[in-house]
């Protein structure tokens, strides 16, 4: 054992579902040894990270607009008035959404 090229053992646990997924992916390759497959994936595999910060920000802006519109609709349905300030706030929020959409689209180029 002292002459082993790979002398550090690594262990980890998986669920039955994770094991099934590993087996499915491993079946697509010629290897049948877990150690070889997992080592290759850990070293040469890649991770795709998608930054969704802009999308989350846009969703928050959309939610805020939805809340404002609901408040205005309740006031109008109750016989109240629509205020210019409410309409201006909705326009400002819509401008924020358009800016976010442009930024998202430009960042994907």
Backbone as JSON, one array per atom type, in Angstrom:
{
  "sequence": "XXXXXXXXXXXXXXXXXXXXXXXXXXXXXXXXXXXXXXXXXXXXXXXXXXXXXXXXXXXXXXXXXXXXXXXXXXXXXXXXXXXXXXXXXXXXXXXXXXXXXXXXXXXXX",
  "N": [[0.82, -1.19, 0.0], [2.06, 1.21, 0.55], [3.39, 1.85, -1.74], [1.54, 2.83, -3.48], [0.21, 4.83, -6.1], [-1.94, 6.53, -5.8], [-2.54, 7.44, -2.77], [-4.29, 8.52, -0.94], [-7.35, 8.2, 0.51], [-10.72, 8.89, -0.26], [-13.96, 9.33, 1.0], [-17.51, 9.36, 0.68], [-21.02, 9.87, 1.19], [-24.04, 8.98, -0.51], [-27.45, 9.4, -1.61], [-30.02, 6.98, -2.42], [-31.23, 7.8, -4.78], [-29.3, 9.6, -5.82], [-27.23, 7.78, -6.25], [-28.4, 6.19, -8.23], [-28.57, 8.08, -10.3], [-25.85, 8.6, -10.74], [-25.06, 6.06, -11.6], [-26.54, 5.9, -14.0], [-25.35, 7.93, -15.56], [-22.78, 6.98, -15.62], [-23.11, 4.67, -17.09], [-23.12, 5.55, -19.66], [-20.57, 5.73, -20.45], [-17.41, 4.09, -21.2], [-16.17, 3.09, -18.89], [-16.27, 1.05, -15.91], [-15.64, 1.3, -13.35], [-16.16, 2.83, -10.32], [-14.4, 4.5, -8.91], [-12.59, 5.41, -10.91], [-14.37, 6.77, -12.61], [-15.58, 8.74, -10.89], [-13.3, 10.13, -10.03], [-12.38, 11.19, -12.46], [-14.56, 12.83, -13.16], [-14.56, 14.61, -10.97], [-12.14, 15.92, -11.31], [-11.92, 16.69, -14.07], [-14.49, 17.36, -14.8], [-17.12, 19.8, -15.24], [-18.73, 22.7, -13.89], [-21.71, 24.39, -14.27], [-22.53, 27.58, -13.68], [-25.09, 29.8, -13.17], [-25.78, 33.1, -13.01], [-28.4, 34.54, -11.47], [-29.14, 36.94, -10.44], [-30.03, 39.37, -11.61], [-32.47, 38.57, -12.68], [-33.89, 37.84, -10.39], [-34.03, 40.33, -9.19], [-35.62, 41.66, -11.04], [-37.98, 40.18, -10.78], [-38.68, 40.9, -8.17], [-39.21, 43.61, -8.57], [-41.4, 43.4, -10.3], [-43.24, 42.18, -8.58], [-43.59, 44.22, -6.72], [-44.81, 46.17, -8.31], [-47.15, 44.8, -8.93], [-48.34, 44.66, -6.38], [-48.78, 47.41, -5.93], [-50.59, 48.02, -8.0], [-52.73, 46.39, -7.27], [-53.47, 47.65, -4.86], [-54.28, 50.14, -5.82], [-56.4, 49.33, -7.47], [-58.17, 48.26, -5.54], [-58.8, 50.6, -4.12], [-60.03, 52.14, -6.14], [-62.2, 50.45, -6.8], [-63.56, 50.63, -4.44], [-64.66, 53.04, -4.64], [-62.94, 55.1, -4.45], [-60.34, 57.51, -5.29], [-57.96, 57.68, -7.99], [-54.66, 58.43, -7.62], [-52.27, 60.8, -8.82], [-49.68, 60.41, -7.95], [-49.61, 57.67, -7.46], [-49.78, 56.66, -10.06], [-47.42, 57.67, -11.12], [-45.54, 56.29, -9.59], [-45.95, 53.69, -10.5], [-45.17, 54.0, -13.16], [-42.43, 54.59, -12.77], [-41.54, 52.18, -11.66], [-42.05, 50.47, -13.81], [-40.19, 51.5, -15.61], [-37.86, 50.73, -14.26], [-38.06, 47.96, -14.57], [-37.84, 47.71, -17.37], [-35.21, 48.63, -17.69], [-33.8, 46.68, -16.24], [-34.42, 44.44, -17.82], [-33.14, 45.13, -20.23], [-30.47, 45.17, -19.29], [-30.14, 42.48, -18.57], [-30.47, 41.21, -21.06], [-28.33, 42.36, -22.49], [-26.17, 41.38, -21.06], [-26.13, 38.74, -21.75], [-25.03, 38.48, -24.19]],
  "CA": [[0.0, 0.0, 0.0], [2.94, 2.37, 0.6], [3.85, 2.16, -3.09], [0.4, 3.25, -4.3], [0.26, 6.16, -6.69], [-3.01, 7.27, -5.13], [-2.49, 6.93, -1.4], [-5.25, 9.21, -0.08], [-8.69, 7.68, 0.26], [-11.81, 9.83, -0.01], [-15.24, 8.65, 1.12], [-18.67, 10.21, 0.86], [-22.28, 9.14, 1.13], [-25.04, 9.44, -1.45], [-28.77, 8.79, -1.44], [-30.31, 5.99, -3.46], [-31.5, 8.53, -6.01], [-28.02, 10.07, -6.33], [-26.52, 6.59, -6.75], [-29.04, 5.83, -9.5], [-28.15, 9.07, -11.3], [-24.43, 8.33, -11.05], [-25.03, 4.83, -12.41], [-27.04, 6.21, -15.34], [-24.33, 8.69, -16.27], [-21.61, 6.11, -15.79], [-23.45, 3.69, -18.13], [-22.89, 6.18, -20.96], [-19.13, 5.72, -20.68], [-16.85, 2.73, -21.22], [-15.63, 2.65, -17.6], [-17.17, 0.36, -14.97], [-15.08, 1.49, -12.01], [-16.63, 4.08, -9.71], [-13.25, 5.34, -8.57], [-12.1, 6.06, -12.12], [-15.4, 7.7, -13.09], [-15.72, 9.86, -9.96], [-12.06, 10.89, -10.07], [-12.38, 11.91, -13.73], [-15.56, 13.9, -13.08], [-14.14, 15.59, -9.98], [-10.99, 16.67, -11.82], [-12.13, 17.24, -15.41], [-15.88, 17.77, -15.01], [-17.31, 21.23, -15.12], [-19.93, 23.16, -13.22], [-22.3, 25.54, -14.93], [-23.14, 28.49, -12.72], [-25.88, 30.84, -13.81], [-26.09, 34.19, -12.09], [-29.79, 34.94, -11.67], [-29.37, 38.12, -9.61], [-30.85, 40.33, -12.35], [-33.83, 38.03, -12.82], [-34.52, 37.96, -9.08], [-34.3, 41.75, -8.99], [-36.77, 41.98, -11.88], [-39.17, 39.58, -10.15], [-39.05, 41.72, -7.02], [-39.83, 44.82, -9.11], [-42.73, 43.01, -10.79], [-44.1, 41.96, -7.41], [-43.92, 45.53, -6.14], [-45.79, 46.79, -9.19], [-48.41, 44.08, -8.73], [-48.93, 45.11, -5.11], [-49.28, 48.77, -6.12], [-51.77, 47.97, -8.86], [-53.82, 45.84, -6.45], [-53.91, 48.68, -3.92], [-55.03, 51.15, -6.59], [-57.66, 48.71, -7.9], [-59.06, 48.2, -4.36], [-59.26, 51.96, -3.82], [-60.96, 52.53, -7.2], [-63.41, 49.64, -6.65], [-64.26, 51.09, -3.24], [-65.19, 54.37, -4.91], [-61.9, 56.11, -4.18], [-59.68, 58.18, -6.41], [-56.62, 57.27, -8.41], [-53.8, 59.59, -7.42], [-51.18, 60.96, -9.79], [-48.47, 59.83, -7.36], [-49.67, 56.23, -7.69], [-49.46, 56.41, -11.46], [-45.98, 57.97, -11.3], [-44.78, 55.19, -9.01], [-46.06, 52.55, -11.43], [-44.3, 54.31, -14.32], [-41.04, 54.45, -12.34], [-41.27, 50.75, -11.52], [-41.98, 49.92, -15.16], [-38.89, 51.9, -16.15], [-36.87, 49.85, -13.64], [-38.16, 46.64, -15.21], [-37.26, 47.8, -18.72], [-33.76, 48.74, -17.52], [-33.32, 45.35, -15.86], [-34.5, 43.56, -18.99], [-32.04, 45.5, -21.14], [-29.21, 44.73, -18.7], [-30.09, 41.02, -18.67], [-30.25, 40.86, -22.46], [-26.97, 42.75, -22.9], [-25.18, 40.53, -20.39], [-26.15, 37.4, -22.35], [-24.38, 38.51, -25.51]],
  "C": [[0.87, 1.26, 0.0], [3.4, 2.78, -0.79], [2.72, 2.62, -4.01], [0.63, 4.65, -4.85], [-0.77, 7.07, -6.02], [-3.14, 6.74, -3.71], [-3.43, 7.64, -0.43], [-6.64, 8.73, -0.46], [-9.71, 8.76, 0.61], [-13.11, 9.04, 0.01], [-16.34, 9.68, 1.23], [-19.92, 9.36, 0.67], [-23.2, 9.79, 0.1], [-26.38, 8.79, -1.12], [-28.96, 7.74, -2.52], [-30.55, 6.67, -4.8], [-30.2, 9.04, -6.64], [-27.2, 8.92, -6.92], [-27.08, 6.17, -8.1], [-28.61, 6.78, -10.62], [-26.69, 8.87, -11.71], [-24.32, 7.11, -11.94], [-25.49, 5.09, -13.84], [-26.0, 6.95, -16.16], [-23.11, 7.83, -16.56], [-21.85, 5.09, -16.91], [-23.2, 4.25, -19.53], [-21.41, 6.15, -21.35], [-18.59, 4.29, -20.65], [-16.36, 2.23, -19.86], [-16.7, 1.99, -16.73], [-16.7, 0.54, -13.53], [-15.51, 2.85, -11.46], [-15.47, 5.03, -9.44], [-12.74, 6.11, -9.78], [-13.09, 7.12, -12.61], [-15.47, 8.94, -12.19], [-14.48, 10.74, -9.94], [-12.03, 11.77, -11.33], [-13.37, 13.08, -13.68], [-15.15, 14.99, -12.09], [-13.01, 16.48, -10.5], [-11.32, 17.39, -13.12], [-13.56, 17.71, -15.68], [-16.0, 19.27, -14.87], [-18.66, 21.53, -14.49], [-20.43, 24.37, -13.98], [-23.0, 26.37, -13.87], [-23.85, 29.59, -13.49], [-26.24, 31.88, -12.77], [-27.49, 34.7, -12.4], [-30.15, 36.18, -10.85], [-30.3, 39.11, -10.31], [-32.3, 39.85, -12.46], [-34.57, 38.13, -11.49], [-34.91, 39.41, -8.79], [-35.53, 42.17, -9.81], [-38.05, 41.4, -11.29], [-39.63, 40.39, -8.95], [-39.74, 43.0, -7.49], [-41.24, 44.52, -9.63], [-43.7, 42.8, -9.64], [-44.53, 43.28, -6.8], [-44.96, 46.24, -6.99], [-47.15, 46.11, -9.02], [-49.1, 44.5, -7.45], [-49.53, 46.52, -5.26], [-50.56, 48.79, -6.94], [-52.96, 47.42, -8.08], [-54.36, 46.87, -5.46], [-54.74, 49.74, -4.63], [-56.38, 50.58, -7.0], [-58.64, 48.62, -6.73], [-59.65, 49.57, -4.05], [-60.3, 52.42, -4.85], [-62.27, 51.76, -7.06], [-64.23, 50.05, -5.42], [-64.81, 52.5, -3.43], [-64.19, 55.47, -4.66], [-61.31, 56.67, -5.46], [-58.35, 57.51, -6.75], [-55.76, 58.52, -8.34], [-52.68, 59.6, -8.45], [-49.9, 60.33, -9.25], [-48.44, 58.32, -7.55], [-49.26, 55.89, -9.12], [-47.98, 56.65, -11.74], [-45.13, 56.83, -10.74], [-44.8, 53.97, -9.91], [-45.17, 52.78, -12.63], [-42.83, 54.14, -13.96], [-40.65, 52.97, -12.22], [-41.17, 50.07, -12.9], [-40.66, 50.28, -15.83], [-37.77, 51.03, -15.56], [-36.87, 48.48, -14.31], [-37.54, 46.67, -16.6], [-35.74, 47.88, -18.64], [-33.15, 47.39, -17.15], [-33.35, 44.39, -17.05], [-33.39, 43.87, -19.98], [-30.7, 45.0, -20.61], [-29.05, 43.22, -18.8], [-29.78, 40.61, -20.11], [-28.84, 41.21, -22.93], [-25.92, 41.85, -22.27], [-25.11, 39.12, -20.99], [-25.49, 37.38, -23.71], [-22.97, 38.06, -25.42]]
}
